[in-house]
Amino acid sequence: MQNTIYQKIWSQRVILNLIFLLLLAAPLFLSDFRLNLLGKFLAFAILAIGLDLLWGYTGVLSLGHGIFFGLGAYCMAMYLKLEATGGGLPDFMAWSGMSELPLIWIPFQYPIVAIILGILLPAIIAFMLGYLTFRNRISGVYFTILSQALVLVVVTLFVGSQNLTGGSSGLTNFNTFFGFSVNSATTQTAFYIITVIVLGLVFFLSRKLVKGRFGKILVGIRDGENRMRFLGYSPSAYKTFIYTLSAAIAGLAGMLFVLQVGIISPTMIGIIPSIEMVLWVALGGRGTLIGPVIGAVLVNAAKTGFSESYPDIWTYFLGLLFVLVVVFLPKGITGLFEKWNDRRKKQDVSSSVEVEKSYS
Amino acid sequence: MSQAVLKLKKVIVDFSGFKAINQLDFTVKPNCVHFVIGPNGAGKTTLLDVICAKTKATTGEIKLHSTKELSKLSEDQIVHQGISRKFQAPSIFQNLSVIDNLEIAMKQKKNLFSMMKAKWTKEQKKKINEMLELVGLKEVKGQLAGSLAHGQKQWLEIAMVLMQEPDIVLLDEPIAGMSKKERDKTGELITKIARDRAVLIVEHDMDFVKEYADIVSVMHEGQLLFEGSMEEVQNDPTVREVYLGRKVEENVVN
């Protein structure tokens, strides 16, 4: 028994390391175009891990993670935009009749500040919303509705403030990052490698967090929040922390996304993308860390494949996929693996029993 | 007897007009198995609720060790004051193993940052092993709590309460749905744990109360009707009237 558990952990670790190495080596065998796409998917995968910490482990469903992703993305995009204009006024500001750089844009001249804010801003907003709602014991579907409201508010704000955010066309036309041309293949490969490393780090740290006692407490909060109170825990503190953490991770993912995709606009961070993000986690398998990664990559690969050949059908397919997952794969793809593993184990046991019988 | 560990004074719990507990004075003494009985709606479970802060007292005071006022504290703060509660339906974490359940229940710093750094100590491991031994769950320690038998779930929850090393244990119908054998085992366990703490139990099963009670409190319409040994309770005419009445008559007829 003990042995098989060790074997399981060992093989899991080996598989994870292999996947990581394979991803790192991808630039050697993928075309620049495909590599860029994979990088984008992996940025989504980073977000999905954070979302799963919140939903799969702690049981808090947020339908508003597009916003945190968007805040990170916009922070990075603002820096890239200023870098492209060479300190001048971005084009859309000139069009809307502004003559001076607005105050909130000024910190984004500095890349380090932009990167820090790209993580910090989503975290602060999540912390404030989480603190207020969780402390007042607003949870379940009420929290989910609030998170949707947040998306509506922020998207409306972004679209409405044309002169500050570029409105519905968003921010694009970037040139350089730390002086490197963002459009060159080498820089893009570097962005890809950074994304893989960040994914590895986020995965590793999340794994450390959920494998220990902390993870058991999160599961406890998911399955019996009230009972946890009577064990002496304050679930609101844990939920606020995880919400903040997952928002920060989403911001990080947003920054990596913008670097590789080169555009961010309100439609990429709105309600539909926010729901899609939850779907990645559900399809991959919530409550596991590898599940959301698989889900994010698969769904987005399917999306790209479909929109290359049949752009109109994608949304129908997405809806169908969601129904199929809910009905047939409530535990997602990783749930399927588990089932398969269990069956194999049972077969092993029964065959060994038969062996014993034949010898006795 | 020695000083009271917990004292309720003129506590009222008002559910929008209905007084589930009405001007109740109540005392819990240390090292006693203290049963609370009474007809349905007498306020027994509400009494436990108000002590562990599941329900807030509308007025009145609840004093721990005659100094610390509890009625303003939240549920988790009460736990850290040394009062632990077991609910009627076993509320354990089905998706965690038996040992994991005890691990998160045990007495330790339970705030966010200490928990992030939490590591097993030798002492903690020892305590959990002792507890598994005490409640007889050693064989199943690796199993998911959801896969346990009903009685085992009840013991697991009692074990989770005890892992918090409380001064006062509140139990709500701990033997509900147990077989005779399981009941005896639970009774022994309760006697054992009351050696160094107060145990307050809400129970309907009179035979069980009779067998294990040191003190019995009878509640009626949110107030304390009578308090004493089970024998005194059974011989008290007012108690007979409101609660045991019918049962006693039945016995007479039989």
Coordinates of C-alpha atoms in Angstrom, one line a residue:
Chain A
M1 CA 0.0 0.0 0.0
Q2 CA 2.6 2.5 1.2
N3 CA 4.7 1.5 -1.8
T4 CA 2.1 2.2 -4.4
I5 CA 1.4 5.6 -2.9
Y6 CA 5.1 6.5 -3.3
Q7 CA 5.1 5.1 -6.8
K8 CA 2.1 7.3 -7.6
I9 CA 3.7 10.5 -6.3
W10 CA 6.9 9.6 -8.0
S11 CA 5.3 8.9 -11.4
Q12 CA 3.2 12.1 -11.1
R13 CA 6.2 14.1 -10.4
V14 CA 8.0 12.6 -13.4
I15 CA 5.1 13.2 -15.7
L16 CA 4.8 16.8 -14.6
N17 CA 8.6 17.4 -15.1
L18 CA 8.4 15.8 -18.5
I19 CA 5.5 18.1 -19.5
F20 CA 7.4 21.1 -18.3
L21 CA 10.6 20.1 -20.2
L22 CA 8.5 19.4 -23.3
L23 CA 7.0 22.9 -23.1
L24 CA 10.4 24.5 -22.6
A25 CA 11.7 22.6 -25.7
A26 CA 8.7 23.6 -27.8
P27 CA 10.5 26.4 -29.7
L28 CA 12.7 23.7 -31.2
F29 CA 9.9 22.0 -33.1
L30 CA 7.0 24.5 -33.4
S31 CA 6.7 27.2 -36.0
D32 CA 6.7 30.8 -34.7
F33 CA 3.0 31.1 -35.3
R34 CA 2.1 27.9 -33.4
L35 CA 4.5 28.8 -30.6
N36 CA 2.9 32.1 -30.2
L37 CA -0.5 30.4 -30.0
L38 CA 0.7 27.9 -27.4
G39 CA 2.2 30.8 -25.4
K40 CA -1.2 32.4 -25.4
F41 CA -2.9 29.2 -24.2
L42 CA -0.3 28.8 -21.5
A43 CA -1.0 32.3 -20.3
F44 CA -4.6 31.3 -20.0
A45 CA -3.5 28.1 -18.2
I46 CA -1.8 30.3 -15.5
L47 CA -5.1 32.1 -14.9
A48 CA -7.0 28.8 -14.8
I49 CA -4.8 27.5 -12.0
G50 CA -5.6 30.6 -9.9
L51 CA -9.3 30.3 -10.7
D52 CA -9.2 26.7 -9.7
L53 CA -7.6 27.5 -6.3
L54 CA -10.6 29.6 -5.7
W55 CA -13.3 27.5 -7.2
G56 CA -12.0 23.9 -7.2
Y57 CA -10.4 24.0 -3.8
T58 CA -12.2 26.7 -1.8
G59 CA -15.6 26.4 -3.5
V60 CA -16.0 30.1 -4.4
L61 CA -17.2 30.5 -8.0
S62 CA -16.1 33.8 -9.6
L63 CA -17.5 34.7 -12.9
G64 CA -15.5 37.8 -13.0
H65 CA -11.9 36.8 -13.5
G66 CA -11.8 38.4 -16.9
I67 CA -11.5 41.7 -15.1
F68 CA -8.4 40.7 -13.1
F69 CA -6.9 39.3 -16.2
G70 CA -7.8 42.5 -18.0
L71 CA -6.3 44.8 -15.3
G72 CA -3.0 43.0 -15.6
A73 CA -3.2 43.1 -19.4
Y74 CA -4.1 46.8 -19.5
C75 CA -1.3 47.7 -17.1
M76 CA 1.2 46.0 -19.4
A77 CA -0.5 47.4 -22.5
M78 CA -0.3 51.0 -21.1
Y79 CA 3.5 50.6 -20.7
L80 CA 3.9 49.1 -24.1
K81 CA 1.8 51.9 -25.6
L82 CA 3.9 54.6 -24.0
E83 CA 7.0 52.8 -25.0
A84 CA 5.7 52.8 -28.6
T85 CA 4.9 56.5 -28.7
G86 CA 8.4 57.3 -27.3
G87 CA 7.1 59.4 -24.4
G88 CA 4.6 61.2 -26.5
L89 CA 0.8 61.1 -26.3
P90 CA -0.8 57.8 -27.5
D91 CA -2.7 58.3 -30.8
F92 CA -6.2 57.7 -29.4
M93 CA -5.7 60.4 -26.7
A94 CA -4.7 62.9 -29.4
W95 CA -7.9 61.9 -31.3
S96 CA -10.1 62.5 -28.3
G97 CA -8.5 66.0 -27.9
M98 CA -6.2 65.5 -25.0
S99 CA -3.0 67.4 -24.9
E100 CA -1.2 66.0 -21.9
L101 CA -0.6 62.6 -20.5
P102 CA -3.3 61.9 -17.8
L103 CA -2.1 61.4 -14.3
I104 CA -3.0 57.7 -14.1
W105 CA -0.9 56.9 -17.1
I106 CA 2.3 58.5 -15.7
P107 CA 3.4 55.5 -13.5
F108 CA 3.2 53.2 -16.5
Q109 CA 6.2 54.9 -18.2
Y110 CA 8.3 52.6 -16.0
P111 CA 8.2 49.0 -16.9
I112 CA 8.9 47.7 -13.4
V113 CA 6.1 49.9 -12.0
A114 CA 3.7 48.6 -14.7
I115 CA 4.6 45.0 -13.9
I116 CA 4.1 45.5 -10.2
L117 CA 0.8 47.3 -10.7
G118 CA -0.3 44.6 -13.1
I119 CA -0.2 42.2 -10.2
L120 CA -1.1 44.6 -7.4
L121 CA -4.1 46.3 -8.9
P122 CA -6.2 43.1 -9.4
A123 CA -5.1 41.9 -6.0
I124 CA -6.2 45.1 -4.3
I125 CA -9.6 45.1 -6.0
A126 CA -10.1 41.4 -5.2
F127 CA -9.1 42.0 -1.6
M128 CA -11.5 44.9 -1.1
L129 CA -14.5 43.0 -2.8
G130 CA -13.6 39.8 -1.0
Y131 CA -13.1 41.4 2.4
L132 CA -16.4 43.1 2.3
T133 CA -18.5 40.2 0.9
F134 CA -16.9 37.3 2.8
R135 CA -16.8 39.1 6.1
N136 CA -20.5 39.7 5.8
R137 CA -21.0 36.1 5.0
I138 CA -22.2 36.7 1.4
S139 CA -21.3 33.5 -0.4
G140 CA -22.4 31.0 -3.0
V141 CA -24.5 32.3 -5.8
Y142 CA -24.7 35.8 -4.3
F143 CA -21.0 36.2 -4.5
T144 CA -21.0 34.8 -8.1
I145 CA -23.6 37.4 -9.1
L146 CA -21.5 40.2 -7.5
S147 CA -18.5 39.0 -9.4
Q148 CA -20.5 39.3 -12.6
A149 CA -21.6 42.8 -11.6
L150 CA -18.0 43.7 -11.2
V151 CA -17.3 42.7 -14.8
L152 CA -20.2 44.8 -16.1
V153 CA -19.1 47.8 -14.1
V154 CA -15.4 47.7 -15.1
V155 CA -16.1 46.9 -18.8
T156 CA -18.6 49.8 -19.0
L157 CA -16.1 52.0 -17.4
F158 CA -13.4 51.0 -19.8
V159 CA -15.5 51.4 -22.9
G160 CA -16.9 54.7 -21.6
S161 CA -13.5 56.3 -20.9
Q162 CA -12.3 56.4 -24.5
N163 CA -9.7 59.0 -23.8
L164 CA -8.1 57.0 -21.0
T165 CA -8.4 53.4 -22.2
G166 CA -8.8 53.5 -25.9
G167 CA -12.5 52.6 -25.5
S168 CA -13.9 49.6 -27.2
S169 CA -10.9 49.3 -29.6
G170 CA -8.6 48.8 -26.7
L171 CA -4.8 49.2 -26.8
T172 CA -2.6 47.9 -29.6
N173 CA 0.2 48.8 -31.9
F174 CA 3.1 48.1 -29.6
N175 CA 6.8 48.3 -30.5
T176 CA 9.3 47.5 -27.8
F177 CA 9.5 45.9 -24.4
F178 CA 12.6 46.9 -22.4
G179 CA 14.0 48.1 -25.7
F180 CA 13.5 44.7 -27.5
S181 CA 11.2 44.7 -30.5
V182 CA 8.0 42.8 -29.5
N183 CA 7.4 41.7 -33.0
S184 CA 10.7 39.9 -33.6
A185 CA 10.7 36.1 -33.4
T186 CA 13.5 36.0 -30.8
T187 CA 11.6 38.3 -28.4
Q188 CA 8.4 36.3 -28.9
T189 CA 10.3 33.1 -28.1
A190 CA 11.7 34.7 -25.0
F191 CA 8.1 35.7 -24.0
Y192 CA 7.1 32.1 -24.5
I193 CA 9.9 30.8 -22.3
I194 CA 9.0 33.3 -19.6
T195 CA 5.4 32.2 -19.8
V196 CA 6.4 28.5 -19.4
I197 CA 8.6 29.4 -16.4
V198 CA 5.9 31.5 -14.8
L199 CA 3.4 28.7 -15.4
G200 CA 5.8 26.2 -13.7
L201 CA 6.3 28.5 -10.8
V202 CA 2.6 29.2 -10.3
F203 CA 1.9 25.5 -10.5
F204 CA 4.7 24.6 -8.1
L205 CA 3.7 27.1 -5.5
S206 CA 0.0 26.3 -5.8
R207 CA 0.9 22.7 -5.4
K208 CA 2.9 23.4 -2.3
L209 CA 0.0 25.4 -0.9
V210 CA -2.7 22.8 -1.5
K211 CA -0.8 19.7 -0.6
G212 CA -0.2 20.7 2.9
R213 CA -2.5 21.4 5.9
F214 CA -3.5 24.7 4.2
G215 CA -5.1 22.8 1.3
K216 CA -7.1 20.6 3.7
I217 CA -8.5 23.7 5.3
L218 CA -9.5 25.1 1.9
V219 CA -11.3 21.8 1.2
G220 CA -12.9 22.1 4.6
I221 CA -14.2 25.6 3.8
R222 CA -15.5 24.4 0.5
D223 CA -17.4 21.4 2.0
G224 CA -18.5 22.9 5.3
E225 CA -17.8 26.5 5.9
N226 CA -19.9 26.7 9.0
R227 CA -18.3 23.6 10.5
M228 CA -14.9 25.3 10.1
R229 CA -16.0 28.2 12.2
F230 CA -16.8 25.8 15.0
L231 CA -13.3 24.3 14.6
G232 CA -11.9 27.7 15.3
Y233 CA -11.2 29.0 11.8
S234 CA -12.3 32.2 10.3
P235 CA -13.3 31.1 6.7
S236 CA -13.6 34.7 5.5
A237 CA -9.9 35.4 6.0
Y238 CA -9.0 32.3 4.0
K239 CA -11.5 33.0 1.2
T240 CA -10.3 36.6 1.0
F241 CA -6.7 35.5 0.7
I242 CA -7.4 32.9 -2.0
Y243 CA -9.5 35.4 -3.9
T244 CA -6.8 38.0 -3.8
L245 CA -4.1 35.4 -4.7
S246 CA -6.1 34.1 -7.7
A247 CA -6.8 37.7 -8.9
A248 CA -3.0 38.4 -8.7
I249 CA -2.3 35.3 -10.7
A250 CA -5.0 36.4 -13.3
G251 CA -3.2 39.8 -13.6
L252 CA 0.1 38.0 -14.2
A253 CA -1.6 35.9 -16.9
G254 CA -3.0 39.1 -18.5
M255 CA 0.4 40.7 -18.7
L256 CA 1.9 37.6 -20.4
F257 CA -1.1 37.5 -22.7
V258 CA -0.7 41.1 -23.9
L259 CA 3.0 40.6 -24.6
Q260 CA 2.3 37.7 -26.9
V261 CA -1.0 38.7 -28.5
G262 CA -0.2 42.4 -28.9
I263 CA -3.7 43.7 -28.2
I264 CA -6.2 44.0 -25.3
S265 CA -9.7 45.3 -25.6
P266 CA -12.8 45.2 -23.4
T267 CA -14.4 42.3 -25.3
M268 CA -11.4 40.1 -24.3
I269 CA -12.1 40.7 -20.6
G270 CA -15.9 40.9 -20.5
I271 CA -18.6 38.5 -19.4
I272 CA -18.2 35.9 -22.1
P273 CA -14.5 35.4 -21.6
S274 CA -15.0 35.3 -17.8
I275 CA -17.5 32.5 -18.2
E276 CA -15.2 30.7 -20.7
M277 CA -12.4 30.8 -18.1
V278 CA -14.6 28.9 -15.7
L279 CA -15.3 26.4 -18.5
W280 CA -11.6 25.7 -18.9
V281 CA -11.4 24.7 -15.2
A282 CA -14.6 22.6 -15.4
L283 CA -13.5 20.8 -18.5
G284 CA -10.0 20.1 -17.3
G285 CA -11.2 19.0 -13.8
R286 CA -11.5 21.2 -10.8
G287 CA -9.9 20.4 -7.5
T288 CA -6.7 19.3 -9.3
L289 CA -4.0 21.6 -10.5
I290 CA -3.1 19.9 -13.8
G291 CA -6.8 19.8 -14.8
P292 CA -7.2 23.6 -15.4
V293 CA -4.0 23.6 -17.4
I294 CA -5.2 20.8 -19.7
G295 CA -8.6 22.5 -19.9
A296 CA -7.3 25.9 -20.8
V297 CA -5.0 24.5 -23.5
L298 CA -7.5 22.1 -25.0
V299 CA -10.5 24.5 -25.1
N300 CA -8.4 27.3 -26.6
A301 CA -6.7 24.9 -29.1
A302 CA -10.2 23.7 -30.1
K303 CA -11.3 27.3 -30.4
T304 CA -8.5 28.3 -32.6
G305 CA -9.0 25.2 -34.8
F306 CA -12.6 25.9 -35.2
S307 CA -12.3 29.5 -35.8
E308 CA -9.7 28.8 -38.5
S309 CA -12.2 26.6 -40.4
Y310 CA -15.7 27.4 -39.2
P311 CA -15.7 30.8 -37.3
D312 CA -19.5 30.9 -37.0
I313 CA -19.9 27.6 -35.2
W314 CA -17.5 28.2 -32.4
T315 CA -20.0 29.6 -29.8
Y316 CA -22.4 26.7 -30.5
F317 CA -19.7 24.2 -30.1
L318 CA -18.6 25.9 -26.8
G319 CA -22.2 25.6 -25.5
L320 CA -22.4 22.0 -26.6
L321 CA -19.1 21.3 -24.9
F322 CA -20.3 22.8 -21.7
V323 CA -23.5 20.7 -21.7
L324 CA -21.5 17.5 -22.4
V325 CA -19.0 18.2 -19.6
V326 CA -21.7 18.9 -17.1
V327 CA -23.7 15.8 -18.1
F328 CA -21.0 13.2 -18.8
L329 CA -17.8 14.5 -17.1
P330 CA -18.7 16.3 -13.9
K331 CA -15.1 15.9 -12.7
G332 CA -13.6 16.9 -16.1
I333 CA -10.9 15.2 -18.0
T334 CA -8.8 14.5 -14.8
G335 CA -11.9 12.8 -13.4
L336 CA -11.8 10.5 -16.5
F337 CA -8.2 9.6 -15.8
E338 CA -9.1 8.8 -12.2
K339 CA -11.9 6.6 -13.2
W340 CA -9.7 4.8 -15.6
N341 CA -7.0 4.4 -12.9
D342 CA -9.5 3.0 -10.4
R343 CA -10.7 0.5 -12.9
R344 CA -7.2 -0.6 -13.7
K345 CA -6.4 -0.9 -9.9
K346 CA -9.5 -3.0 -9.4
Q347 CA -8.5 -5.3 -12.3
D348 CA -5.0 -5.6 -10.7
V349 CA -6.6 -6.6 -7.4
S350 CA -8.9 -9.1 -8.9
S351 CA -6.2 -10.6 -11.0
S352 CA -3.9 -11.0 -8.0
V353 CA -6.7 -12.6 -6.1
E354 CA -7.1 -15.1 -8.9
V355 CA -3.4 -15.8 -8.9
E356 CA -3.6 -16.4 -5.1
K357 CA -6.5 -18.7 -5.7
S358 CA -4.8 -20.8 -8.3
Y359 CA -1.7 -21.2 -6.1
S360 CA -3.6 -22.2 -3.0
Chain B
M1 CA -18.9 21.5 44.4
S2 CA -16.1 23.4 42.7
Q3 CA -16.6 26.7 40.9
A4 CA -18.7 26.9 37.8
V5 CA -16.8 26.9 34.4
L6 CA -19.7 28.6 32.6
K7 CA -22.5 30.7 33.8
L8 CA -25.5 32.0 31.9
K9 CA -27.4 34.9 33.5
K10 CA -30.8 36.0 32.5
V11 CA -30.2 35.0 28.9
I12 CA -33.0 35.6 26.4
V13 CA -33.0 34.4 22.8
D14 CA -35.8 36.0 20.9
F15 CA -36.6 34.8 17.4
S16 CA -38.8 37.7 16.3
G17 CA -41.3 37.4 19.1
F18 CA -40.8 33.7 20.0
K19 CA -38.6 33.4 23.1
A20 CA -36.7 30.2 22.5
I21 CA -34.8 30.8 25.7
N22 CA -36.5 33.0 28.3
Q23 CA -34.6 34.5 31.2
L24 CA -32.5 31.4 31.6
D25 CA -29.9 31.1 34.4
F26 CA -27.7 28.1 33.8
T27 CA -24.5 26.8 35.3
V28 CA -22.0 24.3 34.0
K29 CA -19.7 22.6 36.5
P30 CA -16.3 21.1 35.7
N31 CA -15.7 17.3 35.5
C32 CA -19.4 16.5 35.2
V33 CA -21.5 14.7 32.6
H34 CA -24.3 17.2 32.5
F35 CA -27.4 16.2 30.5
V36 CA -30.1 18.6 29.3
I37 CA -33.5 17.1 28.7
G38 CA -36.9 18.5 27.9
P39 CA -39.8 18.2 25.5
N40 CA -39.4 19.3 21.9
G41 CA -39.1 23.1 21.6
A42 CA -37.9 23.5 25.2
G43 CA -34.8 25.3 24.0
K44 CA -32.2 22.7 24.6
T45 CA -30.4 23.0 21.2
T46 CA -30.8 26.8 21.4
L47 CA -29.0 26.6 24.7
L48 CA -26.0 25.0 23.0
D49 CA -26.3 27.4 20.1
V50 CA -26.1 30.4 22.3
I51 CA -23.1 29.1 24.2
C52 CA -21.1 28.4 21.0
A53 CA -22.3 31.7 19.3
K54 CA -24.2 30.0 16.6
T55 CA -27.1 32.1 17.8
K56 CA -26.6 35.4 19.5
A57 CA -28.3 36.0 22.9
T58 CA -30.8 38.9 22.6
T59 CA -30.0 39.9 26.2
G60 CA -28.2 38.5 29.2
E61 CA -24.6 37.4 29.9
I62 CA -22.6 34.3 29.4
K63 CA -19.5 34.2 31.5
L64 CA -16.6 31.7 31.2
H65 CA -14.7 31.0 34.4
S66 CA -16.8 33.9 35.9
T67 CA -14.7 36.5 34.1
K68 CA -14.7 36.2 30.4
E69 CA -17.8 37.5 28.7
L70 CA -18.7 35.3 25.7
S71 CA -21.8 36.7 24.2
K72 CA -20.0 39.2 22.0
L73 CA -17.5 36.8 20.5
S74 CA -17.7 35.1 17.1
E75 CA -17.9 31.3 16.7
D76 CA -14.2 30.8 16.0
Q77 CA -13.2 33.0 18.9
I78 CA -15.4 30.9 21.3
V79 CA -13.5 27.8 20.1
H80 CA -10.2 29.4 21.1
Q81 CA -11.8 30.1 24.5
G82 CA -12.0 26.3 25.0
I83 CA -15.6 25.5 24.1
S84 CA -16.2 22.9 21.4
R85 CA -19.5 21.7 19.9
K86 CA -20.6 18.6 18.2
F87 CA -23.7 18.9 16.1
Q88 CA -26.6 16.5 15.8
A89 CA -26.0 15.3 12.3
P90 CA -22.4 14.3 11.9
S91 CA -20.7 17.2 10.2
I92 CA -17.3 15.9 9.2
F93 CA -15.4 16.5 6.0
Q94 CA -16.4 13.7 3.7
N95 CA -13.7 14.4 1.1
L96 CA -10.8 14.3 3.6
S97 CA -9.4 11.2 5.3
V98 CA -10.0 10.5 9.0
I99 CA -6.6 11.6 9.9
D100 CA -6.9 14.8 7.8
N101 CA -10.1 15.6 9.7
L102 CA -8.3 15.4 13.0
E103 CA -5.4 17.3 11.6
I104 CA -7.4 20.4 10.8
A105 CA -9.4 20.0 14.0
M106 CA -6.6 19.8 16.5
K107 CA -5.6 22.6 18.7
Q108 CA -3.2 24.9 17.0
K109 CA -2.9 28.5 15.8
K110 CA -5.6 28.6 13.2
N111 CA -5.0 32.0 11.5
L112 CA -4.0 32.3 7.9
F113 CA -0.3 33.0 8.3
S114 CA 0.5 30.4 10.9
M115 CA -1.4 27.9 8.8
M116 CA 0.7 28.6 5.7
K117 CA 3.8 27.6 7.7
A118 CA 2.1 24.7 9.6
K119 CA 4.2 21.6 9.9
W120 CA 3.7 18.4 11.8
T121 CA 5.3 18.2 15.2
K122 CA 6.0 14.9 17.0
E123 CA 3.6 15.9 19.7
Q124 CA 0.8 16.5 17.3
K125 CA 1.3 13.2 15.6
K126 CA 1.3 11.5 19.0
K127 CA -1.9 13.2 20.1
I128 CA -3.7 12.2 16.9
N129 CA -2.6 8.6 17.3
E130 CA -3.8 8.6 20.9
M131 CA -7.1 10.0 19.8
L132 CA -7.5 7.5 17.1
E133 CA -6.8 4.8 19.7
L134 CA -9.3 6.3 22.1
V135 CA -12.2 6.5 19.7
G136 CA -11.3 3.2 17.9
L137 CA -10.7 4.6 14.5
K138 CA -7.1 3.5 14.1
E139 CA -7.8 0.9 11.5
V140 CA -9.6 3.3 9.2
K141 CA -7.4 6.4 9.7
G142 CA -6.5 6.6 6.0
Q143 CA -10.0 6.2 4.7
L144 CA -12.1 9.0 3.5
A145 CA -14.4 10.2 6.2
G146 CA -17.4 9.9 3.9
S147 CA -16.9 6.1 3.6
L148 CA -17.2 5.5 7.4
A149 CA -20.2 3.8 9.1
H150 CA -22.7 6.1 10.9
G151 CA -21.4 5.3 14.3
Q152 CA -17.8 5.8 13.2
K153 CA -18.7 9.2 11.8
Q154 CA -20.2 10.2 15.2
W155 CA -17.0 9.2 16.9
L156 CA -14.8 10.9 14.4
E157 CA -16.7 14.1 15.1
I158 CA -16.4 13.6 18.9
A159 CA -12.7 13.0 18.3
M160 CA -12.5 16.3 16.3
V161 CA -14.1 18.1 19.2
L162 CA -11.7 16.6 21.7
M163 CA -8.7 17.4 19.5
Q164 CA -9.4 21.0 20.2
E165 CA -8.6 20.2 23.9
P166 CA -11.7 22.1 25.1
D167 CA -12.6 22.8 28.8
I168 CA -16.3 22.5 27.8
V169 CA -17.7 20.0 25.3
L170 CA -21.1 20.5 23.9
L171 CA -22.8 17.5 22.4
D172 CA -26.1 17.5 20.6
E173 CA -27.7 14.0 20.7
P174 CA -24.5 12.1 20.2
I175 CA -26.1 8.6 20.2
A176 CA -28.9 9.3 17.7
G177 CA -29.1 6.4 15.3
M178 CA -26.5 4.3 17.1
S179 CA -26.8 0.6 17.8
K180 CA -26.8 -0.7 21.4
K181 CA -23.2 -1.6 21.2
E182 CA -22.2 1.8 19.7
R183 CA -24.2 3.5 22.4
D184 CA -22.4 1.7 25.2
K185 CA -19.1 2.6 23.7
T186 CA -20.1 6.3 23.3
G187 CA -21.3 6.3 27.0
E188 CA -18.0 5.0 28.1
L189 CA -16.2 7.5 26.0
I190 CA -18.2 10.4 27.5
T191 CA -17.5 9.2 31.0
K192 CA -13.8 9.1 30.2
I193 CA -13.6 12.5 28.7
A194 CA -15.6 14.1 31.5
R195 CA -12.8 13.3 33.9
D196 CA -11.0 16.5 33.1
R197 CA -13.5 18.7 31.5
A198 CA -17.2 19.6 31.6
V199 CA -19.5 17.8 29.2
L200 CA -22.9 19.2 28.4
I201 CA -25.2 16.9 26.4
V202 CA -28.6 17.4 24.9
E203 CA -30.3 14.0 24.8
H204 CA -33.7 12.4 24.3
D205 CA -32.8 8.9 25.3
M206 CA -33.8 8.6 29.0
D207 CA -32.1 5.2 29.5
F208 CA -28.8 6.7 28.3
V209 CA -29.2 9.7 30.5
K210 CA -30.0 7.6 33.5
E211 CA -26.9 5.5 33.0
Y212 CA -24.3 8.2 32.5
A213 CA -25.6 11.5 34.0
D214 CA -24.0 13.3 37.0
I215 CA -26.4 16.2 36.7
V216 CA -29.6 16.5 34.7
S217 CA -31.3 19.7 33.8
V218 CA -34.8 19.7 32.7
M219 CA -35.8 22.6 30.4
H220 CA -39.3 23.6 29.6
E221 CA -40.5 26.6 27.4
G222 CA -37.1 28.2 27.4
Q223 CA -36.6 28.0 31.1
L224 CA -34.9 25.7 33.6
L225 CA -37.6 23.7 35.3
F226 CA -35.5 21.5 37.5
E227 CA -31.9 20.4 38.1
G228 CA -30.6 17.5 40.1
S229 CA -29.6 13.9 39.8
M230 CA -31.7 11.6 37.5
E231 CA -33.4 10.1 40.5
E232 CA -34.4 13.5 41.8
V233 CA -35.6 14.4 38.4
Q234 CA -37.8 11.3 38.1
N235 CA -39.3 11.9 41.5
D236 CA -40.1 15.6 41.0
P237 CA -43.8 16.2 40.5
T238 CA -43.6 19.2 38.2
V239 CA -41.1 17.4 35.9
R240 CA -43.5 14.4 35.8
E241 CA -46.3 16.7 34.9
V242 CA -44.7 18.5 31.9
Y243 CA -42.3 15.9 30.6
L244 CA -42.1 12.5 32.1
G245 CA -45.8 12.5 33.1
R246 CA -47.1 10.3 30.3
K247 CA -44.2 8.0 30.4
V248 CA -44.5 7.4 34.1
E249 CA -48.2 6.7 33.8
E250 CA -47.5 4.2 31.0
N251 CA -45.0 2.5 33.3
V252 CA -47.6 2.3 36.0
V253 CA -50.1 0.8 33.7
N254 CA -47.6 -1.8 32.5

